[in-house]
């Protein structure tokens, strides 16, 4: 059977009817990989839900297929979002597929290069503002409440609805819920969506959310005015889904903790070197957290969501090597360089 996309697969659980025009790039159905090295490290079976394998390279596509389909159904000619990058890449692609405009408001200079390239090449109309993500979101809320433009940030309930599909795929693949489900937390839409998805199936893994230490409002219990982290996708000081993230933590008996940029980069390298998975830095926060708090893991399988593809942020990977000096085109020179 060919995969029909998130709406095609889960139509009976989503707010769509036969009249809803389905805008899909066949998102979802991403790999759930067994991570041997990580499993060894933590003494539990660890699986990676690799959502970087979605059409635009992040989990945002799961919700965007719903948000853009519902916007089209309502007659919208344009969608708009504020974004740390992946939401704009996804909105731009789905709007292109739907044949409508995408307007993107970005915090200037804070967007990973691959994501900006996607928004540009899909034809989004991009405005960079001199401010952080929270400023950009405030502007987009003002724009969409005063103009005929559909908001497709994660406060759009259809986004969260579609993102539940990842939890449903995990239970289908494992035949049960994991003991712990770990994921990075920025605006906290995804932890909200996973918990809603699990609850809809009467499942209750412990939800472990991880924020970057320089952008951890849910951990410290206060808004962070100038969030800072290398993990730009979770550089959020005032999460849009604050209360529902805390509810997911508390109802599931889970936790939301901080991991440092150094811990994130260590997990990022481990995943790439030893598991063969290239994810973006924010994604590695889930693995960094599981490694950091491994002693507290209950028995049973652990699932870590890897939210986005490593190619989203080529500069972070490129920083790992220095410029190569060319050698003469002879095997002995090559062997010398290899240290043989
Ligand atoms: C959006 C995003 C996050 C954060 O998800 P929230 O729903 O905002 O918590 C994490 N990682 C990547 C790669 C993202 O694109």
PDB file of N, CA and C in Angstrom, residues 84 183-188 208-239 255-265 280-289 292-293 307:
ATOM      1  N   UNK A  84      10.925  30.337  13.645  1.00  0.00           N
ATOM      2  CA  UNK A  84      12.366  30.188  13.829  1.00  0.00           C
ATOM      3  C   UNK A  84      12.955  29.453  12.619  1.00  0.00           C
ATOM      4  N   UNK A 183      11.408  14.603  23.880  1.00  0.00           N
ATOM      5  CA  UNK A 183      11.459  15.487  22.715  1.00  0.00           C
ATOM      6  C   UNK A 183      11.930  16.879  23.111  1.00  0.00           C
ATOM      7  N   UNK A 184      12.480  17.613  22.117  1.00  0.00           N
ATOM      8  CA  UNK A 184      12.862  19.000  22.387  1.00  0.00           C
ATOM      9  C   UNK A 184      11.614  19.858  22.527  1.00  0.00           C
ATOM     10  N   UNK A 185      11.722  20.921  23.308  1.00  0.00           N
ATOM     11  CA  UNK A 185      10.563  21.797  23.538  1.00  0.00           C
ATOM     12  C   UNK A 185      10.950  23.247  23.258  1.00  0.00           C
ATOM     13  N   UNK A 186      10.204  23.863  22.339  1.00  0.00           N
ATOM     14  CA  UNK A 186      10.397  25.276  22.036  1.00  0.00           C
ATOM     15  C   UNK A 186       9.116  26.015  22.369  1.00  0.00           C
ATOM     16  N   UNK A 187       8.226  26.122  21.384  1.00  0.00           N
ATOM     17  CA  UNK A 187       6.902  26.688  21.652  1.00  0.00           C
ATOM     18  C   UNK A 187       5.972  25.699  22.333  1.00  0.00           C
ATOM     19  N   UNK A 188       6.416  24.463  22.430  1.00  0.00           N
ATOM     20  CA  UNK A 188       5.729  23.400  23.176  1.00  0.00           C
ATOM     21  C   UNK A 188       4.469  22.870  22.496  1.00  0.00           C
ATOM     22  N   UNK A 208       8.983  13.392  28.511  1.00  0.00           N
ATOM     23  CA  UNK A 208      10.209  14.088  28.943  1.00  0.00           C
ATOM     24  C   UNK A 208      10.529  15.160  27.898  1.00  0.00           C
ATOM     25  N   UNK A 209      10.392  16.421  28.313  1.00  0.00           N
ATOM     26  CA  UNK A 209      10.690  17.526  27.399  1.00  0.00           C
ATOM     27  C   UNK A 209      12.007  18.179  27.762  1.00  0.00           C
ATOM     28  N   UNK A 210      12.759  18.596  26.746  1.00  0.00           N
ATOM     29  CA  UNK A 210      14.057  19.237  27.006  1.00  0.00           C
ATOM     30  C   UNK A 210      14.166  20.569  26.294  1.00  0.00           C
ATOM     31  N   UNK A 211      14.545  21.585  27.074  1.00  0.00           N
ATOM     32  CA  UNK A 211      14.780  22.915  26.545  1.00  0.00           C
ATOM     33  C   UNK A 211      16.273  23.209  26.600  1.00  0.00           C
ATOM     34  N   UNK A 212      16.731  24.118  25.756  1.00  0.00           N
ATOM     35  CA  UNK A 212      18.123  24.560  25.819  1.00  0.00           C
ATOM     36  C   UNK A 212      18.284  25.453  27.052  1.00  0.00           C
ATOM     37  N   UNK A 213      19.409  25.295  27.746  1.00  0.00           N
ATOM     38  CA  UNK A 213      19.589  25.997  29.027  1.00  0.00           C
ATOM     39  C   UNK A 213      19.423  27.516  28.900  1.00  0.00           C
ATOM     40  N   UNK A 214      19.807  28.076  27.743  1.00  0.00           N
ATOM     41  CA  UNK A 214      19.667  29.523  27.551  1.00  0.00           C
ATOM     42  C   UNK A 214      18.289  29.947  27.078  1.00  0.00           C
ATOM     43  N   UNK A 215      17.390  28.968  26.959  1.00  0.00           N
ATOM     44  CA  UNK A 215      16.031  29.262  26.464  1.00  0.00           C
ATOM     45  C   UNK A 215      15.066  28.271  27.137  1.00  0.00           C
ATOM     46  N   UNK A 216      15.053  28.307  28.465  1.00  0.00           N
ATOM     47  CA  UNK A 216      14.306  27.280  29.213  1.00  0.00           C
ATOM     48  C   UNK A 216      13.238  27.880  30.132  1.00  0.00           C
ATOM     49  N   UNK A 217      12.313  28.641  29.578  1.00  0.00           N
ATOM     50  CA  UNK A 217      11.290  29.281  30.414  1.00  0.00           C
ATOM     51  C   UNK A 217      10.435  28.273  31.196  1.00  0.00           C
ATOM     52  N   UNK A 218      10.178  27.113  30.615  1.00  0.00           N
ATOM     53  CA  UNK A 218       9.317  26.141  31.317  1.00  0.00           C
ATOM     54  C   UNK A 218      10.057  25.506  32.490  1.00  0.00           C
ATOM     55  N   UNK A 219      11.377  25.474  32.399  1.00  0.00           N
ATOM     56  CA  UNK A 219      12.177  24.892  33.477  1.00  0.00           C
ATOM     57  C   UNK A 219      12.314  25.897  34.625  1.00  0.00           C
ATOM     58  N   UNK A 220      12.616  27.152  34.256  1.00  0.00           N
ATOM     59  CA  UNK A 220      12.828  28.161  35.302  1.00  0.00           C
ATOM     60  C   UNK A 220      11.518  28.789  35.761  1.00  0.00           C
ATOM     61  N   UNK A 221      10.427  28.560  35.014  1.00  0.00           N
ATOM     62  CA  UNK A 221       9.130  29.098  35.431  1.00  0.00           C
ATOM     63  C   UNK A 221       8.962  30.579  35.186  1.00  0.00           C
ATOM     64  N   UNK A 222       9.745  31.118  34.242  1.00  0.00           N
ATOM     65  CA  UNK A 222       9.547  32.527  33.892  1.00  0.00           C
ATOM     66  C   UNK A 222       9.945  32.794  32.444  1.00  0.00           C
ATOM     67  N   UNK A 223       9.336  33.827  31.875  1.00  0.00           N
ATOM     68  CA  UNK A 223       9.639  34.226  30.495  1.00  0.00           C
ATOM     69  C   UNK A 223      11.108  34.649  30.404  1.00  0.00           C
ATOM     70  N   UNK A 224      11.768  34.207  29.324  1.00  0.00           N
ATOM     71  CA  UNK A 224      13.164  34.594  29.091  1.00  0.00           C
ATOM     72  C   UNK A 224      13.162  35.680  28.005  1.00  0.00           C
ATOM     73  N   UNK A 225      13.656  36.861  28.347  1.00  0.00           N
ATOM     74  CA  UNK A 225      13.573  37.976  27.405  1.00  0.00           C
ATOM     75  C   UNK A 225      14.518  37.827  26.220  1.00  0.00           C
ATOM     76  N   UNK A 226      15.714  37.319  26.478  1.00  0.00           N
ATOM     77  CA  UNK A 226      16.675  37.164  25.390  1.00  0.00           C
ATOM     78  C   UNK A 226      17.168  35.720  25.330  1.00  0.00           C
ATOM     79  N   UNK A 227      16.318  34.814  24.816  1.00  0.00           N
ATOM     80  CA  UNK A 227      16.731  33.417  24.753  1.00  0.00           C
ATOM     81  C   UNK A 227      17.943  33.244  23.850  1.00  0.00           C
ATOM     82  N   UNK A 228      18.874  32.403  24.258  1.00  0.00           N
ATOM     83  CA  UNK A 228      20.082  32.167  23.469  1.00  0.00           C
ATOM     84  C   UNK A 228      20.404  30.683  23.456  1.00  0.00           C
ATOM     85  N   UNK A 229      20.609  30.131  22.293  1.00  0.00           N
ATOM     86  CA  UNK A 229      21.103  28.762  22.143  1.00  0.00           C
ATOM     87  C   UNK A 229      21.493  28.534  20.694  1.00  0.00           C
ATOM     88  N   UNK A 230      22.423  27.608  20.522  1.00  0.00           N
ATOM     89  CA  UNK A 230      22.812  27.186  19.182  1.00  0.00           C
ATOM     90  C   UNK A 230      21.650  26.468  18.480  1.00  0.00           C
ATOM     91  N   UNK A 231      20.731  25.934  19.271  1.00  0.00           N
ATOM     92  CA  UNK A 231      19.588  25.172  18.742  1.00  0.00           C
ATOM     93  C   UNK A 231      18.473  26.150  18.382  1.00  0.00           C
ATOM     94  N   UNK A 232      18.599  26.789  17.215  1.00  0.00           N
ATOM     95  CA  UNK A 232      17.721  27.923  16.880  1.00  0.00           C
ATOM     96  C   UNK A 232      16.239  27.542  16.844  1.00  0.00           C
ATOM     97  N   UNK A 233      15.928  26.295  16.565  1.00  0.00           N
ATOM     98  CA  UNK A 233      14.518  25.896  16.469  1.00  0.00           C
ATOM     99  C   UNK A 233      13.821  25.909  17.833  1.00  0.00           C
ATOM    100  N   UNK A 234      14.597  25.930  18.899  1.00  0.00           N
ATOM    101  CA  UNK A 234      13.995  25.991  20.244  1.00  0.00           C
ATOM    102  C   UNK A 234      14.475  27.230  21.001  1.00  0.00           C
ATOM    103  N   UNK A 235      14.856  28.245  20.253  1.00  0.00           N
ATOM    104  CA  UNK A 235      15.260  29.515  20.874  1.00  0.00           C
ATOM    105  C   UNK A 235      13.990  30.340  21.105  1.00  0.00           C
ATOM    106  N   UNK A 236      13.249  29.983  22.131  1.00  0.00           N
ATOM    107  CA  UNK A 236      11.927  30.550  22.408  1.00  0.00           C
ATOM    108  C   UNK A 236      11.885  30.961  23.877  1.00  0.00           C
ATOM    109  N   UNK A 237      11.500  32.201  24.138  1.00  0.00           N
ATOM    110  CA  UNK A 237      11.494  32.703  25.509  1.00  0.00           C
ATOM    111  C   UNK A 237      10.145  32.656  26.195  1.00  0.00           C
ATOM    112  N   UNK A 238       9.076  32.514  25.386  1.00  0.00           N
ATOM    113  CA  UNK A 238       7.729  32.566  25.952  1.00  0.00           C
ATOM    114  C   UNK A 238       6.823  31.610  25.169  1.00  0.00           C
ATOM    115  N   UNK A 239       6.885  30.312  25.471  1.00  0.00           N
ATOM    116  CA  UNK A 239       6.212  29.298  24.646  1.00  0.00           C
ATOM    117  C   UNK A 239       4.711  29.539  24.492  1.00  0.00           C
ATOM    118  N   UNK A 255       8.779  15.031  32.957  1.00  0.00           N
ATOM    119  CA  UNK A 255       9.644  16.123  33.417  1.00  0.00           C
ATOM    120  C   UNK A 255       9.985  17.028  32.243  1.00  0.00           C
ATOM    121  N   UNK A 256      10.296  18.282  32.552  1.00  0.00           N
ATOM    122  CA  UNK A 256      10.842  19.201  31.552  1.00  0.00           C
ATOM    123  C   UNK A 256      12.112  19.784  32.159  1.00  0.00           C
ATOM    124  N   UNK A 257      13.244  19.554  31.491  1.00  0.00           N
ATOM    125  CA  UNK A 257      14.543  19.921  32.041  1.00  0.00           C
ATOM    126  C   UNK A 257      15.348  20.694  30.988  1.00  0.00           C
ATOM    127  N   UNK A 258      16.443  21.263  31.468  1.00  0.00           N
ATOM    128  CA  UNK A 258      17.335  22.005  30.576  1.00  0.00           C
ATOM    129  C   UNK A 258      18.556  21.164  30.220  1.00  0.00           C
ATOM    130  N   UNK A 259      19.010  21.299  28.983  1.00  0.00           N
ATOM    131  CA  UNK A 259      20.295  20.735  28.558  1.00  0.00           C
ATOM    132  C   UNK A 259      21.121  21.864  27.958  1.00  0.00           C
ATOM    133  N   UNK A 260      22.433  21.814  28.219  1.00  0.00           N
ATOM    134  CA  UNK A 260      23.292  22.907  27.738  1.00  0.00           C
ATOM    135  C   UNK A 260      23.592  22.732  26.245  1.00  0.00           C
ATOM    136  N   UNK A 261      24.059  23.812  25.631  1.00  0.00           N
ATOM    137  CA  UNK A 261      24.458  23.713  24.223  1.00  0.00           C
ATOM    138  C   UNK A 261      25.559  22.669  24.042  1.00  0.00           C
ATOM    139  N   UNK A 262      26.471  22.569  25.010  1.00  0.00           N
ATOM    140  CA  UNK A 262      27.549  21.570  24.900  1.00  0.00           C
ATOM    141  C   UNK A 262      26.962  20.159  24.924  1.00  0.00           C
ATOM    142  N   UNK A 263      25.979  19.929  25.774  1.00  0.00           N
ATOM    143  CA  UNK A 263      25.335  18.602  25.829  1.00  0.00           C
ATOM    144  C   UNK A 263      24.563  18.313  24.540  1.00  0.00           C
ATOM    145  N   UNK A 264      23.921  19.345  24.003  1.00  0.00           N
ATOM    146  CA  UNK A 264      23.190  19.189  22.735  1.00  0.00           C
ATOM    147  C   UNK A 264      24.156  18.815  21.610  1.00  0.00           C
ATOM    148  N   UNK A 265      25.286  19.516  21.541  1.00  0.00           N
ATOM    149  CA  UNK A 265      26.249  19.245  20.459  1.00  0.00           C
ATOM    150  C   UNK A 265      26.883  17.862  20.602  1.00  0.00           C
ATOM    151  N   UNK A 280      19.145  18.130  13.137  1.00  0.00           N
ATOM    152  CA  UNK A 280      19.579  19.492  13.465  1.00  0.00           C
ATOM    153  C   UNK A 280      19.811  19.610  14.968  1.00  0.00           C
ATOM    154  N   UNK A 281      20.572  20.626  15.404  1.00  0.00           N
ATOM    155  CA  UNK A 281      20.931  20.700  16.823  1.00  0.00           C
ATOM    156  C   UNK A 281      19.731  20.623  17.774  1.00  0.00           C
ATOM    157  N   UNK A 282      18.653  21.350  17.484  1.00  0.00           N
ATOM    158  CA  UNK A 282      17.491  21.327  18.393  1.00  0.00           C
ATOM    159  C   UNK A 282      16.996  19.899  18.602  1.00  0.00           C
ATOM    160  N   UNK A 283      17.003  19.103  17.549  1.00  0.00           N
ATOM    161  CA  UNK A 283      16.503  17.731  17.629  1.00  0.00           C
ATOM    162  C   UNK A 283      17.302  16.910  18.629  1.00  0.00           C
ATOM    163  N   UNK A 284      18.614  17.163  18.658  1.00  0.00           N
ATOM    164  CA  UNK A 284      19.500  16.383  19.522  1.00  0.00           C
ATOM    165  C   UNK A 284      19.249  16.653  21.002  1.00  0.00           C
ATOM    166  N   UNK A 285      18.481  17.694  21.318  1.00  0.00           N
ATOM    167  CA  UNK A 285      18.165  17.982  22.726  1.00  0.00           C
ATOM    168  C   UNK A 285      17.431  16.805  23.383  1.00  0.00           C
ATOM    169  N   UNK A 286      16.611  16.094  22.614  1.00  0.00           N
ATOM    170  CA  UNK A 286      15.880  14.950  23.194  1.00  0.00           C
ATOM    171  C   UNK A 286      16.860  13.874  23.648  1.00  0.00           C
ATOM    172  N   UNK A 287      17.844  13.599  22.806  1.00  0.00           N
ATOM    173  CA  UNK A 287      18.840  12.567  23.125  1.00  0.00           C
ATOM    174  C   UNK A 287      19.767  13.055  24.242  1.00  0.00           C
ATOM    175  N   UNK A 288      20.147  14.339  24.173  1.00  0.00           N
ATOM    176  CA  UNK A 288      20.991  14.906  25.235  1.00  0.00           C
ATOM    177  C   UNK A 288      20.300  14.744  26.591  1.00  0.00           C
ATOM    178  N   UNK A 289      19.011  14.971  26.624  1.00  0.00           N
ATOM    179  CA  UNK A 289      18.263  14.868  27.877  1.00  0.00           C
ATOM    180  C   UNK A 289      18.180  13.441  28.389  1.00  0.00           C
ATOM    181  N   UNK A 292      21.495  12.574  29.811  1.00  0.00           N
ATOM    182  CA  UNK A 292      21.761  13.291  31.054  1.00  0.00           C
ATOM    183  C   UNK A 292      20.988  12.696  32.236  1.00  0.00           C
ATOM    184  N   UNK A 293      19.758  12.270  31.962  1.00  0.00           N
ATOM    185  CA  UNK A 293      18.907  11.772  33.049  1.00  0.00           C
ATOM    186  C   UNK A 293      18.682  10.258  32.957  1.00  0.00           C
ATOM    187  N   UNK A 307      13.425  15.958  15.565  1.00  0.00           N
ATOM    188  CA  UNK A 307      12.407  16.807  14.959  1.00  0.00           C
ATOM    189  C   UNK A 307      12.735  17.324  13.563  1.00  0.00           C
TER     190      UNK A 307
END
